[in-house]
XYZ file of C-alpha atoms in Angstrom:
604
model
C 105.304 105.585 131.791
C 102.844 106.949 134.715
C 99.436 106.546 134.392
C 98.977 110.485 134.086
C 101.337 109.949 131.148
C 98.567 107.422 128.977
C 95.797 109.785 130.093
C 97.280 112.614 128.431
C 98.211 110.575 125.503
C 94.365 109.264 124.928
C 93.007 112.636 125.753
C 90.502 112.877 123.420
C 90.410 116.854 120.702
C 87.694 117.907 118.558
C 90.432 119.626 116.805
C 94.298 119.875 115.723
C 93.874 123.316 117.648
C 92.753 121.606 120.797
C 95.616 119.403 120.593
C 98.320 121.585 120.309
C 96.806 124.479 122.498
C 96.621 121.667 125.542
C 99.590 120.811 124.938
C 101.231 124.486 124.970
C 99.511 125.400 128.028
C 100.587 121.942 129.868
C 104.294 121.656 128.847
C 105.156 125.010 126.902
C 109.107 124.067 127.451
C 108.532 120.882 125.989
C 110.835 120.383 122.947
C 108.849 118.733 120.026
C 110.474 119.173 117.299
C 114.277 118.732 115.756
C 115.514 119.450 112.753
C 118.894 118.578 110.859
C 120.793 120.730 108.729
C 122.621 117.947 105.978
C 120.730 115.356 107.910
C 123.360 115.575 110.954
C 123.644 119.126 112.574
C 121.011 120.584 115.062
C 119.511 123.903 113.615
C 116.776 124.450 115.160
C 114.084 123.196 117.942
C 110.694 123.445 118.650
C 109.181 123.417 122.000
C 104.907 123.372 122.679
C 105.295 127.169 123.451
C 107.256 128.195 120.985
C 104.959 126.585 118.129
C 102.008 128.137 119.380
C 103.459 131.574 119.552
C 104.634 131.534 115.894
C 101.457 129.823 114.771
C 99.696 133.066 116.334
C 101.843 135.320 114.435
C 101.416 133.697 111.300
C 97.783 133.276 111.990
C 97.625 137.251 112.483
C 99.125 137.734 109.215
C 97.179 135.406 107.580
C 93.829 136.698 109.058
C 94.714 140.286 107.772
C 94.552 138.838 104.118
C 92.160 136.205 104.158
C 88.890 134.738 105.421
C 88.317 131.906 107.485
C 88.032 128.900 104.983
C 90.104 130.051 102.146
C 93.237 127.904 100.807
C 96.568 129.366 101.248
C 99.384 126.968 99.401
C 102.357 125.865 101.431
C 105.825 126.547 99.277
C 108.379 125.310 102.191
C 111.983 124.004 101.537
C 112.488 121.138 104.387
C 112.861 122.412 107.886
C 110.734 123.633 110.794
C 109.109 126.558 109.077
C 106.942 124.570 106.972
C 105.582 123.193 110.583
C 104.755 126.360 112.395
C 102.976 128.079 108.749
C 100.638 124.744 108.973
C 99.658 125.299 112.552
C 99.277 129.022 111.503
C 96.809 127.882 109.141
C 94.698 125.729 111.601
C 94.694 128.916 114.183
C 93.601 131.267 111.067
C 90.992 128.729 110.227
C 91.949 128.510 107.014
C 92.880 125.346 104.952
C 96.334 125.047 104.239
C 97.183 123.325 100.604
C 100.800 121.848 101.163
C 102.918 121.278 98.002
C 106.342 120.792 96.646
C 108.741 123.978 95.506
C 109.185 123.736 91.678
C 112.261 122.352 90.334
C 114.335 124.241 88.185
C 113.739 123.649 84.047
C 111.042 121.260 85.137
C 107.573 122.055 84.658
C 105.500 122.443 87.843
C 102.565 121.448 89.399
C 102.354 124.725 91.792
C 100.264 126.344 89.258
C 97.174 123.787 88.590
C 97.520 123.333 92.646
C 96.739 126.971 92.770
C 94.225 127.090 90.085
C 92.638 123.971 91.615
C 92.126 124.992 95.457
C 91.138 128.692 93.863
C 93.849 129.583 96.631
C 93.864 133.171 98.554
C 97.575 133.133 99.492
C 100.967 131.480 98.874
C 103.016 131.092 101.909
C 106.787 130.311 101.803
C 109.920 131.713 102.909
C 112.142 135.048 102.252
C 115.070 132.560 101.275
C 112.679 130.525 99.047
C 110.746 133.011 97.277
C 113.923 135.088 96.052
C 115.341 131.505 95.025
C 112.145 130.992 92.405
C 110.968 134.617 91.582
C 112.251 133.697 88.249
C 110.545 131.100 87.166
C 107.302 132.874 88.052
C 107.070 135.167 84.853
C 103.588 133.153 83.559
C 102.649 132.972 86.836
C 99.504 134.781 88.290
C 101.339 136.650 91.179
C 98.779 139.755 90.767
C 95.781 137.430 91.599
C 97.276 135.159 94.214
C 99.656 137.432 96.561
C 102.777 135.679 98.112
C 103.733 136.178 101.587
C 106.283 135.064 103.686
C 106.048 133.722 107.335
C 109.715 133.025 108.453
C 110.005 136.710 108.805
C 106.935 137.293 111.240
C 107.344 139.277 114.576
C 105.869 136.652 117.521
C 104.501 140.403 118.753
C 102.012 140.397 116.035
C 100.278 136.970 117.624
C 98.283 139.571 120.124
C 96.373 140.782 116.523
C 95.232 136.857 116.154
C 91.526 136.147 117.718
C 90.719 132.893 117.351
C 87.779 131.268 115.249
C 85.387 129.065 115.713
C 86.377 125.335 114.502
C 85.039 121.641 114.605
C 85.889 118.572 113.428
C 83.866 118.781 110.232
C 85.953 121.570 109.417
C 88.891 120.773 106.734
C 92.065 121.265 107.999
C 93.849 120.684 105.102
C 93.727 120.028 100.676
C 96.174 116.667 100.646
C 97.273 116.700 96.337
C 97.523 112.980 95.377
C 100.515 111.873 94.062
C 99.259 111.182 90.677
C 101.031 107.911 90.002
C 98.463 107.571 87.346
C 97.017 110.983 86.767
C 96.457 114.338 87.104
C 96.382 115.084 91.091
C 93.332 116.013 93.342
C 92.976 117.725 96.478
C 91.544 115.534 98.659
C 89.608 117.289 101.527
C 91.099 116.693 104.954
C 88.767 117.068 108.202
C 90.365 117.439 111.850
C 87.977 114.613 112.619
C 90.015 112.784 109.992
C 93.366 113.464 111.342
C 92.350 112.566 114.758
C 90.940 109.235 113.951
C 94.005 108.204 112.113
C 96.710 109.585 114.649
C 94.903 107.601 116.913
C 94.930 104.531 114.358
C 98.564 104.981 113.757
C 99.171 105.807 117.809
C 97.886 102.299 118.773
C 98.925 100.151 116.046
C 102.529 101.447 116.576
C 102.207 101.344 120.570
C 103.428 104.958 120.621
C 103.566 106.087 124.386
C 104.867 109.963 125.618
C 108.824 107.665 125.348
C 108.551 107.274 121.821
C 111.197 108.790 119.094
C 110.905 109.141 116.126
C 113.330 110.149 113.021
C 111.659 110.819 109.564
C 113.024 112.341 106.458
C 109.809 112.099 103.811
C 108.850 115.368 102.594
C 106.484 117.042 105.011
C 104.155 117.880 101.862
C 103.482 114.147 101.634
C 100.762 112.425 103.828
C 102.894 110.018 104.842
C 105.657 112.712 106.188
C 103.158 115.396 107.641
C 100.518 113.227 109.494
C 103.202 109.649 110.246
C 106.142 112.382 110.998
C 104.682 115.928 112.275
C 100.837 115.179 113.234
C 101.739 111.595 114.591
C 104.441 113.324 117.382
C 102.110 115.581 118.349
C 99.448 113.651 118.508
C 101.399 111.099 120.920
C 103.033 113.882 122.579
C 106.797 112.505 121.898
C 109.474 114.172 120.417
C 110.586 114.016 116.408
C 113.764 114.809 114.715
C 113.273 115.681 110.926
C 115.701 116.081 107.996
C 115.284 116.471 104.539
C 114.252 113.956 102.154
C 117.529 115.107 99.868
C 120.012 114.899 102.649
C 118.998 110.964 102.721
C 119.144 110.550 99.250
C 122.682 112.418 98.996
C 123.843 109.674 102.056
C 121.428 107.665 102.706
C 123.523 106.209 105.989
C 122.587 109.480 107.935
C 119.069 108.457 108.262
C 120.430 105.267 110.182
C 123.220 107.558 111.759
C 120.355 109.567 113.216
C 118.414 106.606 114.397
C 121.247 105.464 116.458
C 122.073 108.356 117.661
C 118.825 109.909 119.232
C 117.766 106.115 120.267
C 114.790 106.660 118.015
C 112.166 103.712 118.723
C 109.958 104.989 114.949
C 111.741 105.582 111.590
C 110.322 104.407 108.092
C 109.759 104.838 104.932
C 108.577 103.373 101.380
C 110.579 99.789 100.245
C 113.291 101.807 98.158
C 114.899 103.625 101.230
C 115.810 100.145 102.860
C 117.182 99.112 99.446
C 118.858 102.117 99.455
C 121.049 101.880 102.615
C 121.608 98.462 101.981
C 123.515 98.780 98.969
C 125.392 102.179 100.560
C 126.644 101.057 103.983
C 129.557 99.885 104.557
C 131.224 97.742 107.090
C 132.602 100.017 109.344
C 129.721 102.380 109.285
C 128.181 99.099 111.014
C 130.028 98.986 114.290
C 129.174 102.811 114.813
C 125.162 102.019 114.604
C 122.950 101.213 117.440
C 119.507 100.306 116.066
C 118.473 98.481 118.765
C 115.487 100.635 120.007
C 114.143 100.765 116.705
C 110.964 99.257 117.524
C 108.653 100.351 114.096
C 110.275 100.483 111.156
C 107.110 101.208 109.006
C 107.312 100.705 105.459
C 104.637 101.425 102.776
C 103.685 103.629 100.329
C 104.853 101.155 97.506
C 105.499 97.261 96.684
C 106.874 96.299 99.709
C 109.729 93.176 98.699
C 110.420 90.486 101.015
C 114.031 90.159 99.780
C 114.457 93.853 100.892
C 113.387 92.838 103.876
C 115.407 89.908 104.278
C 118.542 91.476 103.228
C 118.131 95.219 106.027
C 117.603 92.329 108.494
C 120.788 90.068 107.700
C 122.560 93.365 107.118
C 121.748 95.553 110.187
C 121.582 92.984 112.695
C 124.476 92.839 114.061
C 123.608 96.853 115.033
C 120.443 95.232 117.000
C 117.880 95.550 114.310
C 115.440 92.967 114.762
C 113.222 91.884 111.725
C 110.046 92.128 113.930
C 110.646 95.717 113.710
C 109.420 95.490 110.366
C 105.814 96.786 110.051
C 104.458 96.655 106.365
C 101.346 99.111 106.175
C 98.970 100.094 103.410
C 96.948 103.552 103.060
C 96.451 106.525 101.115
C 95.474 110.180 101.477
C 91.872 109.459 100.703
C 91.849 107.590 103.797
C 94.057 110.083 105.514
C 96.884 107.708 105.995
C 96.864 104.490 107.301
C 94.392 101.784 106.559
C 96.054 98.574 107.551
C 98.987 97.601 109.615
C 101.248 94.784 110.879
C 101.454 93.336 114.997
C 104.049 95.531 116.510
C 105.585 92.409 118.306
C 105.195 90.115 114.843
C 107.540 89.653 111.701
C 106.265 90.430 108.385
C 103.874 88.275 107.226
C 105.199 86.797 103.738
C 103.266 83.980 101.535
C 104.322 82.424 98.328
C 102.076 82.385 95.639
C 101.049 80.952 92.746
C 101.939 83.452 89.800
C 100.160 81.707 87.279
C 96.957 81.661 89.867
C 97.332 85.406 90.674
C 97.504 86.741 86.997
C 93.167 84.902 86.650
C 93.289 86.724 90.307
C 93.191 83.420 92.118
C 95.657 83.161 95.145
C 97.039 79.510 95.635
C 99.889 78.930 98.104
C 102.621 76.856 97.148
C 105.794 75.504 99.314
C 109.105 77.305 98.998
C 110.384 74.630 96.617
C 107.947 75.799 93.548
C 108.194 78.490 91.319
C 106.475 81.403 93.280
C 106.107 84.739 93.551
C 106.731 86.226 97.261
C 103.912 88.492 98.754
C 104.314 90.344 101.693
C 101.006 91.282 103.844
C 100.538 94.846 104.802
C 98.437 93.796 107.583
C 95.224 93.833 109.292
C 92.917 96.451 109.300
C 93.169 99.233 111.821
C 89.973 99.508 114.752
C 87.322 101.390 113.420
C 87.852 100.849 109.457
C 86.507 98.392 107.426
C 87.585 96.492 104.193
C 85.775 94.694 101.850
C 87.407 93.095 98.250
C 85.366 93.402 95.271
C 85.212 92.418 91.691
C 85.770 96.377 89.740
C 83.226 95.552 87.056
C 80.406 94.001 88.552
C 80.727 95.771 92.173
C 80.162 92.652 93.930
C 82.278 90.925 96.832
C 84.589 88.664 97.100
C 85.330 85.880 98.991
C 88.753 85.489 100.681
C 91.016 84.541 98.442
C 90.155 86.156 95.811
C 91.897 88.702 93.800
C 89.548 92.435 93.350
C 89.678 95.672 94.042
C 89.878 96.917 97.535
C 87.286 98.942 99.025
C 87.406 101.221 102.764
C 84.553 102.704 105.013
C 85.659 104.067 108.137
C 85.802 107.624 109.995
C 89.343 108.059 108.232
C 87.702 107.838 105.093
C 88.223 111.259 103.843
C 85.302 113.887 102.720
C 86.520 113.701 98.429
C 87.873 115.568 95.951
C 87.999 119.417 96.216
C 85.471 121.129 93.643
C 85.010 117.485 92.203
C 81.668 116.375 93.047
C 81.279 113.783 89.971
C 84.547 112.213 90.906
C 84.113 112.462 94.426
C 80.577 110.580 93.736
C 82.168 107.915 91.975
C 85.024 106.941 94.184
C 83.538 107.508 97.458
C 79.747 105.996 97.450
C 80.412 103.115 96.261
C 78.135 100.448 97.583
C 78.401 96.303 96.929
C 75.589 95.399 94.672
C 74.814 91.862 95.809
C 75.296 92.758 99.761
C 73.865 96.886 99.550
C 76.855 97.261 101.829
C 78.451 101.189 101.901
C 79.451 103.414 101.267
C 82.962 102.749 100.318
C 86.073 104.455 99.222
C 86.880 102.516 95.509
C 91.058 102.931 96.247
C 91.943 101.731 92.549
C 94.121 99.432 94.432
C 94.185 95.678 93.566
C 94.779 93.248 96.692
C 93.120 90.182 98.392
C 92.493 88.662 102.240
C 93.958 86.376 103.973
C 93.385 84.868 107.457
C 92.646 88.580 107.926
C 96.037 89.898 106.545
C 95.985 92.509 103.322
C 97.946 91.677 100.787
C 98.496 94.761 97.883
C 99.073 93.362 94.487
C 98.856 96.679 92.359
C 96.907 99.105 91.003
C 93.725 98.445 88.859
C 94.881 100.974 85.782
C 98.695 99.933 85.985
C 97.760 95.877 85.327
C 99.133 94.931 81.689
C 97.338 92.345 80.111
C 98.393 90.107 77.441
C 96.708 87.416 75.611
C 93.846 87.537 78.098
C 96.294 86.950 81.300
C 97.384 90.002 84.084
C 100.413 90.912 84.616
C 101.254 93.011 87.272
C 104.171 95.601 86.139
C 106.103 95.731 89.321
C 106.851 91.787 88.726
C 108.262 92.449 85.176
C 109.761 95.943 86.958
C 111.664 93.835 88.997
C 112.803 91.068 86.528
C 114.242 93.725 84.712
C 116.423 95.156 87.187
C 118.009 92.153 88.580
C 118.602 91.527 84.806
C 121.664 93.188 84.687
C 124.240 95.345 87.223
C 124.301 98.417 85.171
C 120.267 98.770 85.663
C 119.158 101.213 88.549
C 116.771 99.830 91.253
C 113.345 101.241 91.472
C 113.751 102.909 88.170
C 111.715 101.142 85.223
C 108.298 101.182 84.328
C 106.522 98.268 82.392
C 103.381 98.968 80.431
C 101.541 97.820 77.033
C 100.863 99.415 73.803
C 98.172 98.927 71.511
C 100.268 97.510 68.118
C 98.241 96.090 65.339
C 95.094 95.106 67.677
C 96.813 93.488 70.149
C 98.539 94.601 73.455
C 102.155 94.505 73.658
C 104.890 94.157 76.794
C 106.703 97.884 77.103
C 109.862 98.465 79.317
C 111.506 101.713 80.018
C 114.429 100.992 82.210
C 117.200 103.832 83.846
C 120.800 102.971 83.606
C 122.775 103.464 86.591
C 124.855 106.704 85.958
C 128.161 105.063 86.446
C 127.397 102.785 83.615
C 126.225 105.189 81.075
C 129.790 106.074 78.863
C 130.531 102.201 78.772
C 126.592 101.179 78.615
C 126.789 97.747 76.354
C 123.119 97.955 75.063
C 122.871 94.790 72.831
C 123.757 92.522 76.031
C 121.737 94.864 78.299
C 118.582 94.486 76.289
C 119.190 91.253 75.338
C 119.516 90.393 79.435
C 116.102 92.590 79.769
C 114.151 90.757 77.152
C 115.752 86.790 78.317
C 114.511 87.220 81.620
C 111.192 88.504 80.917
C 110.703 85.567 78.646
C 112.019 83.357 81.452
C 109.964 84.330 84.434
C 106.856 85.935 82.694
C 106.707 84.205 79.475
C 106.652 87.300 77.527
C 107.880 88.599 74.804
C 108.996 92.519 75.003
C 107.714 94.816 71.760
C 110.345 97.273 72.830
C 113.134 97.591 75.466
C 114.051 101.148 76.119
C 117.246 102.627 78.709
C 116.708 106.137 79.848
C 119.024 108.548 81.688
C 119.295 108.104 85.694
C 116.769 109.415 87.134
C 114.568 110.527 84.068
C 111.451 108.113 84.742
C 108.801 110.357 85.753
C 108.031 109.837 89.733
C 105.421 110.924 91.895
C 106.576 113.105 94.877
C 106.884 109.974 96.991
C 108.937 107.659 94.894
C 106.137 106.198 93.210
C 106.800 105.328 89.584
C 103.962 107.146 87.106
C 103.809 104.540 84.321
C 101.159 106.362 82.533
C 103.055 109.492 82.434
C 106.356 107.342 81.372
C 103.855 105.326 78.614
C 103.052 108.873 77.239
C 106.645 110.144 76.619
C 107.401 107.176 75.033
C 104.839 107.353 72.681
C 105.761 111.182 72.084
C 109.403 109.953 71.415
C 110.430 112.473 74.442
C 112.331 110.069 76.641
C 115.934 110.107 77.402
C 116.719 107.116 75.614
C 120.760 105.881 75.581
C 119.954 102.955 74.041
C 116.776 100.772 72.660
C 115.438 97.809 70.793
C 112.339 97.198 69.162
C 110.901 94.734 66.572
C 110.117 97.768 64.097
C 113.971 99.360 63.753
C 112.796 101.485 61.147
C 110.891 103.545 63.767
C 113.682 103.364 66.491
C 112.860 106.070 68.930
C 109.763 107.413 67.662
C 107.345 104.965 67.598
C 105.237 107.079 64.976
C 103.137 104.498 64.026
C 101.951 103.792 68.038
C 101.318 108.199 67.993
C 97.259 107.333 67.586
C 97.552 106.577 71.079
C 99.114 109.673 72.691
C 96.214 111.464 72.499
C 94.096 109.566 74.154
C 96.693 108.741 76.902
C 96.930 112.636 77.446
C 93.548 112.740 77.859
C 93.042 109.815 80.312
C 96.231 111.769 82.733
C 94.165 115.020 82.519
C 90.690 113.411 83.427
C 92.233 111.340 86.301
């Protein structure tokens, strides 16, 4: 790479604007972006030019209906449209609210997204909005007018005159996930992008040679500022395909990898499980992984035995476990917080597990009982992380086990129309040091010889007889328990029963099993291990449908969600145990706590 090459790279913007306006009058023929129909045909490009021209369309159209600093609300079905209505939003100046198209006969979020930003405008697509027209009958289409963008003349970009913008200005309303509540738009400044593209530009060692492939959804942080921002930003081209193309065959993610040499491809722990247990041998001599140079992975736990078995099974297609690069982050911080050494393996420990439920870490040698961590790594230039105790607000010393807290220029601005909340989780300040302010994540972790290591969230730890169990332990007892259990599909929680707190687990059966499914040996597998390797005993042991645990838009399991149609006797159970079988399925005499679960998802 010349050095006019790392100039341009490091130039610094006030703006997303400035970025992609520079780079559309430098290299307008420049292809940028690439998308996949199925996850394997070319469908359409995107070159500097041509993203600027149909952002100043769209812009036009959306400056004849709104004001600068309104929300309009994203509806876009995967593909490149989604990518030139955002960009048509930052030339409008107004502040574009991505989210997820509903899903038929399941109940939506796009309305409390609407009613929360107090959006101007939907924006989709012609194909799209005939597609869901009917399932907007209670929806307030009078009050909130729908447009579509894919449908735009470029002429009507000479109508756009541009606004003034800065880097205080919000760029865009990222909607949490809600893997433990009701989601909040979290209010996304240019400044904030910038900061963390350049974060994620050096700790990956992207340079104008880079490649990436990435199927998340673009609505997601991870897949609109790591997939669309990040390529941009390091002015290198992308090729994108849908998140449901890689779930349908998960190989043509790797497929595309080899095939467009990509050097940065990733995504959260269950899509390396994923292709693991799909491939098979002679898909391996076809793959070439061997510029793969950052496979990120974050997002949720990440598992050193996933790790261990993508290396062992993709190396012979030059995959190298240094590749590996375990991160940790969050919208409120814009995306990434910490990250691995590009050149390094993973960084795994083996802990203690009786130590880390008193949150005390001890390391023990391979040849003890242990539970393995992996380290998401260090934290990024420019950020700061401190670990402290969630009750008393004071630090802690390496080591220790608290909740972890960020101050940086990533650190977002809050929640949207949420100044308590906002208050709470984003002043926070240590009370023995006066040290702050600091984002309060809600995430559970601990230091080591400057390495992060994630242990879980604050509101998702069970505890039992006075000792903490973190549910993505018991989550994964339980589905190495048996063959006909589906990975990443259970959720562990406890229950209030006669004064004391007791072990929950809702498991999914693996579809294949489900007209055979042997429940007596299945539970009885389920409640055995958890006995073994937690020393708990289970109040109930429930097996759901394939894919009926509720999920966040990312993957991420939402246990309080999953606690609350258990206790409303709404799951899709195929089989159960429980130590009161005269309330088998209902669990009528645990319904004093629904309401007040309900009401802890709509306050969070």
């Amino acid at each position: 790479m010349s050095t006019t090459q790392i100039r341009h790279s490091l130039k610094q913007y006030s703006t997303l604007f400035d970025l992609l306006c520079d780079r559309a009058t430098s290299r307008p023929e420049q292809n940028i972006y690439t998308f996949l129909h199925r996850g394997e045909i070319e469908t359409a490009r995107l070159s500097y030019g041509e993203l600027e021209q149909k952002a100043k369309a769209i812009a036009a159209l959306l400056q004849s209906h709104a004001s600068q600093g309104d929300r309009v609300v994203l509806l876009y079905p995967p593909g490149l449209d989604f990518i030139t209505a955002f960009f048509g939003c930052i030339y409008a100046g107004v502040i574009a609210v991505p989210t997820y198209p509903p899903k038929p006969r399941r109940k939506s979020r796009l309305q409390e997204v609407v009613q929360d930003a107090d959006a101007a405008l939907i924006l989709t697509t012609t194909s799209l909005l005939s597609k869901i027209e009917g399932q907007l009958t209670n929806f307030a289409t009078d009050r909130v007018p729908w447009l579509t963008s894919d449908d735009v003349e470029l002429g009507r970009g000479k109508d756009w005159h541009q606004v003034a913008l800065s880097g205080e200005d919000l760029a865009f309303l990222q909607y949490t996930s809600g893997s433990t509540g009701t989601p909040k738009g979290v209010m996304v400044t240019h400044a904030n992008l910038l900061h963390n593209s350049q974060l994620i530009y050096q700790g990956y060692g992207h340079n104008s040679q880079s490649q990436g492939v990435i199927w998340l959804p673009t609505y997601h942080d991870m897949g609109l500022i790591g997939g669309v921002l990040q390529p941009l930003y390091g002015d290198f081209p992308v090729t994108l395909m849908s998140p449901l193309d890689f779930l349908q065959k998960p190989m043509r993610w790797l497929q595309a990898i080899s095939r467009y040499r990509a050097t940065t491809s990733g995504g959260p722990n269950f899509a390396y499980e994923l292709v693991c247990s799909k491939v098979k041998p002679e898909q391996l001599a076809e793959l070439d992984l061997s510029n793969w140079s950052v496979a990120f992975t974050g997002a949720e736990p990440i598992r050193a035995a996933t790790l261990d078995r993508f290396a062992a099974t993709f190396a012979a297609c030059g995959f190298r476990r240094e590749a590996f690069y375990p991160c940790y982050g969050m919208a409120e911080t814009t995306l990434i917080v910490t990250g691995g050494l590009k050149s390094a393996a993973p960084v795994v420990k083996q802990i203690d597990p009786l130590g880390l439920e008193q949150r005390q870490v001890e390391i023990v040698p391979n040849s003890e009982p242990s539970r393995q961590i992996v380290s998401c790594g260090q934290t990024a230039p420019g950020l700061k992380i401190a670990i402290a105790e969630p009750q008393t607000e004071n630090s802690l010393r390496e080591g220790q086990v608290g909740e972890i807290w960020v101050a940086g220029a990533s650190v977002t601005q809050g929640y949207w129309q949420k100044p308590e909340e906002t208050q709470v989780s984003f002043s926070a300040y240590l009370r023995d040091t006066g040290a702050g302010p600091f984002l309060r994540t809600g995430d559970l972790g601990f230091l080591l010889d400057g390495e992060l290591f994630v242990t879980g969230r604050i509101k998702d730890i069970i505890i039992i007889r006075g000792q903490n169990y973190y549910p993505q332990d018991i989550e994964l007892t339980v589905e190495n328990s048996h063959p006909a259990l589906k990975s990443n599909g259970g959720a562990a929680f406890s229950v209030d029963y006669r004064d004391s707190e007791r072990l929950v687990v809702v498991q999914e059966v693996k579809r294949t099993y489900l007209r055979q499914l042997d429940t007596k040996t299945v539970v009885a597998n389920i409640n055995q291990a958890i006995a073994a390797e937690h020393n708990l005993q289970t109040y109930a042991t429930v097996l759901v449908k394939t894919g009926s645990i509720p999920k966040t838009s990312s993957g991420k399991i939402q246990r309080y969600a999953c606690k609350a149609e258990f206790l409303g006797g709404s799951l899709s159970v195929v089989g159960d145990w429980s130590e009161n079988p005269l309330n088998k399925h209902k669990y009528r005499h645990l319904q004093r706590e629904v309401d007040a679960i309900i009401q802890q998802l709509e306050s969070d």
